[in-house]
PDB file of C-alpha atoms in Angstrom:
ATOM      1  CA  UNK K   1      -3.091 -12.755 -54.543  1.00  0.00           C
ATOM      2  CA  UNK K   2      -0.377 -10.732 -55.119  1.00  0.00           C
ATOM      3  CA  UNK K   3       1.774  -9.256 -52.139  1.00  0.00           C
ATOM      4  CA  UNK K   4       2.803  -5.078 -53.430  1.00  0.00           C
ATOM      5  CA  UNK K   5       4.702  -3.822 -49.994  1.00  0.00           C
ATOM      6  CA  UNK K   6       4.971  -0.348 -52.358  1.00  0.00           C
ATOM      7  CA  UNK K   7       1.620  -0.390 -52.350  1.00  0.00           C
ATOM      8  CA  UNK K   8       1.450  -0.666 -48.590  1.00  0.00           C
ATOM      9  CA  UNK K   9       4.428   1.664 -47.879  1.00  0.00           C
ATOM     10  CA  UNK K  10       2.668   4.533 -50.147  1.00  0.00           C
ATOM     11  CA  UNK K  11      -0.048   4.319 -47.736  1.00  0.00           C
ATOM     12  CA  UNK K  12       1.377   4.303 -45.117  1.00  0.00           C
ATOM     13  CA  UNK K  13       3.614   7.593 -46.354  1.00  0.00           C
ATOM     14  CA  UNK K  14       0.618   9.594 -46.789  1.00  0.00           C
ATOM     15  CA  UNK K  15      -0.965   9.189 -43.799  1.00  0.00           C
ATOM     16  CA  UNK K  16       2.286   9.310 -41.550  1.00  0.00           C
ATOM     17  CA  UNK K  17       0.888  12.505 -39.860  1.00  0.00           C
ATOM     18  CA  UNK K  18      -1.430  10.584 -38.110  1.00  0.00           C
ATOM     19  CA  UNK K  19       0.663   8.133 -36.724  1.00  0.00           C
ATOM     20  CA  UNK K  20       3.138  11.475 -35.430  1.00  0.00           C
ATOM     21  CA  UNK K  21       0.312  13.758 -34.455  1.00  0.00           C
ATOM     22  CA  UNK K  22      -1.127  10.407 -32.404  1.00  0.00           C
ATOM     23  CA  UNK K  23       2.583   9.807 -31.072  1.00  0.00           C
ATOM     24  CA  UNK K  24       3.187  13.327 -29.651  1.00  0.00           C
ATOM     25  CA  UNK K  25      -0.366  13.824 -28.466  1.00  0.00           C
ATOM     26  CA  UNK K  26       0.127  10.369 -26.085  1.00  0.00           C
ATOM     27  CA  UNK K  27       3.827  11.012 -24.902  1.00  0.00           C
ATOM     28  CA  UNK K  28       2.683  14.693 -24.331  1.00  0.00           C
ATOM     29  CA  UNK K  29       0.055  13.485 -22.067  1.00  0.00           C
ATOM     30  CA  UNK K  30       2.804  10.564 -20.497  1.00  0.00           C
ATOM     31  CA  UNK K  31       4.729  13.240 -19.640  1.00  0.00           C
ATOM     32  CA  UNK K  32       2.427  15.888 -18.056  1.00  0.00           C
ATOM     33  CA  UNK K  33       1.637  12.887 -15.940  1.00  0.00           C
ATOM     34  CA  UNK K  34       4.542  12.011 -14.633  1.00  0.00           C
ATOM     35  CA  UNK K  35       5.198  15.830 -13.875  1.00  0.00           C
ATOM     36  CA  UNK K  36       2.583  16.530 -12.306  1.00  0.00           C
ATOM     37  CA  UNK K  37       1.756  13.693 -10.141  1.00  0.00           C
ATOM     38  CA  UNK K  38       2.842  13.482  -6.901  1.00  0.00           C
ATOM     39  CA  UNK K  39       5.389  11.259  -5.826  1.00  0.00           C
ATOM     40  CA  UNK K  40       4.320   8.130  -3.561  1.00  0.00           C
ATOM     41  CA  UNK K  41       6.359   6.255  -1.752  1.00  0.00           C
ATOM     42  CA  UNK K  42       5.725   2.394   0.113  1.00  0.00           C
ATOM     43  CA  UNK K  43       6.958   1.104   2.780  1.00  0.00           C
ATOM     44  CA  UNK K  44       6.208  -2.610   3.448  1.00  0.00           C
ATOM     45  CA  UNK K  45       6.684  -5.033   6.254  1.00  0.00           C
ATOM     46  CA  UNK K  46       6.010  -8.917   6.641  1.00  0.00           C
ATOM     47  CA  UNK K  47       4.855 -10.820   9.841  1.00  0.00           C
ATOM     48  CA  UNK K  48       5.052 -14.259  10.374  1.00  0.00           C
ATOM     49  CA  UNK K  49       2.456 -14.912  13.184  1.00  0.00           C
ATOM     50  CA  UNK K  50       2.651 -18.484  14.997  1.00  0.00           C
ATOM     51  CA  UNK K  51       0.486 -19.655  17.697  1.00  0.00           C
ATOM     52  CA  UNK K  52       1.410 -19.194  21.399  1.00  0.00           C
ATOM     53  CA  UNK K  53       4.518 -22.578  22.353  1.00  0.00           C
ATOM     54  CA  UNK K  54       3.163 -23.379  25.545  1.00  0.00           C
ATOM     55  CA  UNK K  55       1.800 -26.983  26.219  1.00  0.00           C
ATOM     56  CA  UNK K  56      -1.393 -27.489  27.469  1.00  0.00           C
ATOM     57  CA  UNK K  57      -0.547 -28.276  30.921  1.00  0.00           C
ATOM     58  CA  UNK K  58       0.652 -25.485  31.820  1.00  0.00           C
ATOM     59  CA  UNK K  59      -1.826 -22.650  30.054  1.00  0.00           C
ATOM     60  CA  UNK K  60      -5.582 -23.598  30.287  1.00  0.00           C
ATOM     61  CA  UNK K  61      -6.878 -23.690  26.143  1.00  0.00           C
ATOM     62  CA  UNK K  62      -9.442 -20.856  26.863  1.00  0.00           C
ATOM     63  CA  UNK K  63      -5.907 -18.870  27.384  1.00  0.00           C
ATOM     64  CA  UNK K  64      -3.980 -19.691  23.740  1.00  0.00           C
ATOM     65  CA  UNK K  65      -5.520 -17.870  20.724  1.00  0.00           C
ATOM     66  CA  UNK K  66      -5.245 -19.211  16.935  1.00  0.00           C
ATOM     67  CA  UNK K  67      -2.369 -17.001  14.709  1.00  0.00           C
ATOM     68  CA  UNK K  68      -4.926 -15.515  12.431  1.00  0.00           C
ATOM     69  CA  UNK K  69      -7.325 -14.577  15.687  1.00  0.00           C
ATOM     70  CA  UNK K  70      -4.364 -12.944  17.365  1.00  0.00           C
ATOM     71  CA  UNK K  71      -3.688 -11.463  13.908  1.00  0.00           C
ATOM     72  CA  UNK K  72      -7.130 -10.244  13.836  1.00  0.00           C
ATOM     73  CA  UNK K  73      -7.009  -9.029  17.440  1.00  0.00           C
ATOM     74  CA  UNK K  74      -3.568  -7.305  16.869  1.00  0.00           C
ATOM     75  CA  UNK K  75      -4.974  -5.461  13.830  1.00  0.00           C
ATOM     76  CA  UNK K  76      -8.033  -4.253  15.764  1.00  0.00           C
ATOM     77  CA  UNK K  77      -5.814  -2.712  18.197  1.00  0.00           C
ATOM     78  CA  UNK K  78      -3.640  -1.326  15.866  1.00  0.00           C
ATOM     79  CA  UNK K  79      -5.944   0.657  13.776  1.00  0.00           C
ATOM     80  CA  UNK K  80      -7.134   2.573  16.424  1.00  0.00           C
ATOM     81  CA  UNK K  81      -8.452   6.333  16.442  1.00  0.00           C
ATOM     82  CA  UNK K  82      -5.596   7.382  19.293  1.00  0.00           C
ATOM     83  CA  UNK K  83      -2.571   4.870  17.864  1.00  0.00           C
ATOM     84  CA  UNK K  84      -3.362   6.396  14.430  1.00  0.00           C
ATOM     85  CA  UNK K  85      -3.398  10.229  15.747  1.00  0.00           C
ATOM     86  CA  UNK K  86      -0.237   9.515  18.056  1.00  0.00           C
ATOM     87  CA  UNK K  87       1.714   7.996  14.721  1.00  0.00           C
ATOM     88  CA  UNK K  88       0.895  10.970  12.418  1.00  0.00           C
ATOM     89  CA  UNK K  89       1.367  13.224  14.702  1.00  0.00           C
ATOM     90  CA  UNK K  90       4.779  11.981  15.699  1.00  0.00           C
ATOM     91  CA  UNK K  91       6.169  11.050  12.163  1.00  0.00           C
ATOM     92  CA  UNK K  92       4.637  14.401  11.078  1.00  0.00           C
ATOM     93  CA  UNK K  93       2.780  12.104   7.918  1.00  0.00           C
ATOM     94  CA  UNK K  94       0.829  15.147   6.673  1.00  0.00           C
ATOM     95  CA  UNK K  95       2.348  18.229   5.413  1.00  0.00           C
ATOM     96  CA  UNK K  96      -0.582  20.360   6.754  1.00  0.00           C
ATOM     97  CA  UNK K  97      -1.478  18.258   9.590  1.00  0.00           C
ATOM     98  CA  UNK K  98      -2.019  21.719  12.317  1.00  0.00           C
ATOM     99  CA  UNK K  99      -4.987  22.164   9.746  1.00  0.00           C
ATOM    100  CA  UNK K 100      -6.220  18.850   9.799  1.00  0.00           C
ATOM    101  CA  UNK K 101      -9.176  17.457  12.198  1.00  0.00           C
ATOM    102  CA  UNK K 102      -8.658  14.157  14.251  1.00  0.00           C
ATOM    103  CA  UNK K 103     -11.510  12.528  11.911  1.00  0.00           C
ATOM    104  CA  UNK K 104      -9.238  13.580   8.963  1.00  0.00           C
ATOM    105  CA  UNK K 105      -6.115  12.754  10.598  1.00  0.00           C
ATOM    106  CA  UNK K 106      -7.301   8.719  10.807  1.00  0.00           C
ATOM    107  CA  UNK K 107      -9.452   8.438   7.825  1.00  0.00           C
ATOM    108  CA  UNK K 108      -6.480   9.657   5.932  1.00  0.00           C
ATOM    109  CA  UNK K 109      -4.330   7.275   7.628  1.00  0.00           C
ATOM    110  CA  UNK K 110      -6.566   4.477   6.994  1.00  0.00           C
ATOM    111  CA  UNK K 111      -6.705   4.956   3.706  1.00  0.00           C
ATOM    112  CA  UNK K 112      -2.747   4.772   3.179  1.00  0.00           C
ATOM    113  CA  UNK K 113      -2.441   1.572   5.465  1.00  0.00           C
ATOM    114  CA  UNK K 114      -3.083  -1.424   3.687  1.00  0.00           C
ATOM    115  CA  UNK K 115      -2.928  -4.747   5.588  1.00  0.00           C
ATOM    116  CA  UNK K 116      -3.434  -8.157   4.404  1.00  0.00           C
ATOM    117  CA  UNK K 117      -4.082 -11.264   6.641  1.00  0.00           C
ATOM    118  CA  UNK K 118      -3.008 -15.000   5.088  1.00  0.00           C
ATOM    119  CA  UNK K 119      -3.404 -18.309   6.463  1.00  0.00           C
ATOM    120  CA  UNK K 120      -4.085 -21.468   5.095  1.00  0.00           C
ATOM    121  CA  UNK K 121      -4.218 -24.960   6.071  1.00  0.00           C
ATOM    122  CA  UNK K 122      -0.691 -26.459   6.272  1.00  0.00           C
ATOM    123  CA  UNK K 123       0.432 -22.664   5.915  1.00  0.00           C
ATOM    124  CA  UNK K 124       2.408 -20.188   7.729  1.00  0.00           C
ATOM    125  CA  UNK K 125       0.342 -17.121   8.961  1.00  0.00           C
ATOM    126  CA  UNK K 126       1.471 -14.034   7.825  1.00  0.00           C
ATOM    127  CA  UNK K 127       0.106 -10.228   7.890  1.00  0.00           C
ATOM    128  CA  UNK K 128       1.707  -8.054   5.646  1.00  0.00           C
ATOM    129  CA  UNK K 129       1.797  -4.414   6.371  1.00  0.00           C
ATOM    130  CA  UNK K 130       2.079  -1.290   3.420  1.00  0.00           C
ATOM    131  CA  UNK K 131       2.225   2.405   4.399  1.00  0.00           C
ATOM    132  CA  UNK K 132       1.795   4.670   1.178  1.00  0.00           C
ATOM    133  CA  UNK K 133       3.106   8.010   2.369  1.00  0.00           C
ATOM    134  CA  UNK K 134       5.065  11.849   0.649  1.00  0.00           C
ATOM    135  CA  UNK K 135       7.945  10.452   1.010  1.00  0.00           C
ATOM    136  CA  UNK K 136      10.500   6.941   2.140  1.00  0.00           C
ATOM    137  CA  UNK K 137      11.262   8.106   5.532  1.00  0.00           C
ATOM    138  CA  UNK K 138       8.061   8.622   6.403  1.00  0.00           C
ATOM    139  CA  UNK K 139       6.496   6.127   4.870  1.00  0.00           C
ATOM    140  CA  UNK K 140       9.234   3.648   6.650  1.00  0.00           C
ATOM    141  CA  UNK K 141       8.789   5.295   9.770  1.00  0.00           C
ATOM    142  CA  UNK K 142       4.726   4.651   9.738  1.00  0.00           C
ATOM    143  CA  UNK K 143       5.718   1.654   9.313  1.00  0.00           C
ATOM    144  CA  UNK K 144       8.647   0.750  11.772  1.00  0.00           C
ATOM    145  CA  UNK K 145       5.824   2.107  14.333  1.00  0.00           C
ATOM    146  CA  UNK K 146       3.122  -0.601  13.626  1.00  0.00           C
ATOM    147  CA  UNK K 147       5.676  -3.330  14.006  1.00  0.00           C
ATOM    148  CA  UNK K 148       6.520  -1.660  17.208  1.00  0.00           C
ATOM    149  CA  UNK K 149       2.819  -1.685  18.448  1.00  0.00           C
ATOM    150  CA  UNK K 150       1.979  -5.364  17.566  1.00  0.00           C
ATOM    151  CA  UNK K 151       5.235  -6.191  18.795  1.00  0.00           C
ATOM    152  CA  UNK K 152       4.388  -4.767  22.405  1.00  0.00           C
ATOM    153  CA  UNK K 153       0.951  -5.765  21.473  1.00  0.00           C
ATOM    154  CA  UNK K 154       1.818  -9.451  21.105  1.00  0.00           C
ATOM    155  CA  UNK K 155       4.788  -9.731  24.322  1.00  0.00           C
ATOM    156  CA  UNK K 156       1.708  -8.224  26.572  1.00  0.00           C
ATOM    157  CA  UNK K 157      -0.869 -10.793  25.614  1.00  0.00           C
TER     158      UNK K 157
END
């Protein structure tokens, strides 16, 4: 077999429009992307969740909770319809918010709140809280008020 790279490189010369028209076509499109999309910004917060100190003796066990149950009870109480509503409302999430319904208002929050429960044997449980909002300050601010509520949330129980 014989190797000719002139062979190759003639080729490859007269069908180099392709390879441009290809080129421009996909940074063209790249670019009309990044344009055009809107912005997103996260905001992210970790918990570490540990189960209630007291001995036995002195709280009965029907009183202490597991970490991940509180976690699951804290997150209940979170994402509710009137914490959601007060949040957005406060913050000012939503650019057109006035023109927004309540159902709106808390699906759209829902679906810009991600949170994620771990735990594991021999683990530390943790609950990790994102906020995907128009911009950082609001996005941090979302945030800075769930920590808030689960931190009340958590000294009341």
């Amino acid at each position: 077999m014989n190797l000719d790279l002139s062979y190759y490189f003639a080729v490859f010369l007269r069908r180099i429009h392709y390879f441009i028209i290809i080129t421009a076509l996909v940074s063209a499109a790249a670019i009309a992307a990044a344009l055009l999309l809107p912005a997103v910004y996260t905001a992210q917060s970790l918990l570490l969740v540990e189960s209630s100190q007291i001995p036995g003796q002195l709280a009965a066990p029907t009183v202490q909770a597991a970490a991940l149950e509180k976690l699951q009870n804290v997150q209940n109480r979170l994402m509710t319809r009137q914490n959601l509503i007060d949040i957005a409302n406060r913050i000012g999430v939503f650019r057109d918010i006035k023109k927004m319904s309540p159902d709106e208002i808390v699906q759209a929050m829902r679906d810009s709140t991600k949170i994620k429960n771990s735990a594991g044997k021999g683990e530390a449980t943790m609950m990790t809280l994102t906020f995907e909002g128009e911009g950082g300050k609001i996005a941090a601010g979302v945030v800075n008020e769930y920590v808030t509520l689960i931190l009340k949330a958590d000294a009341e129980m």
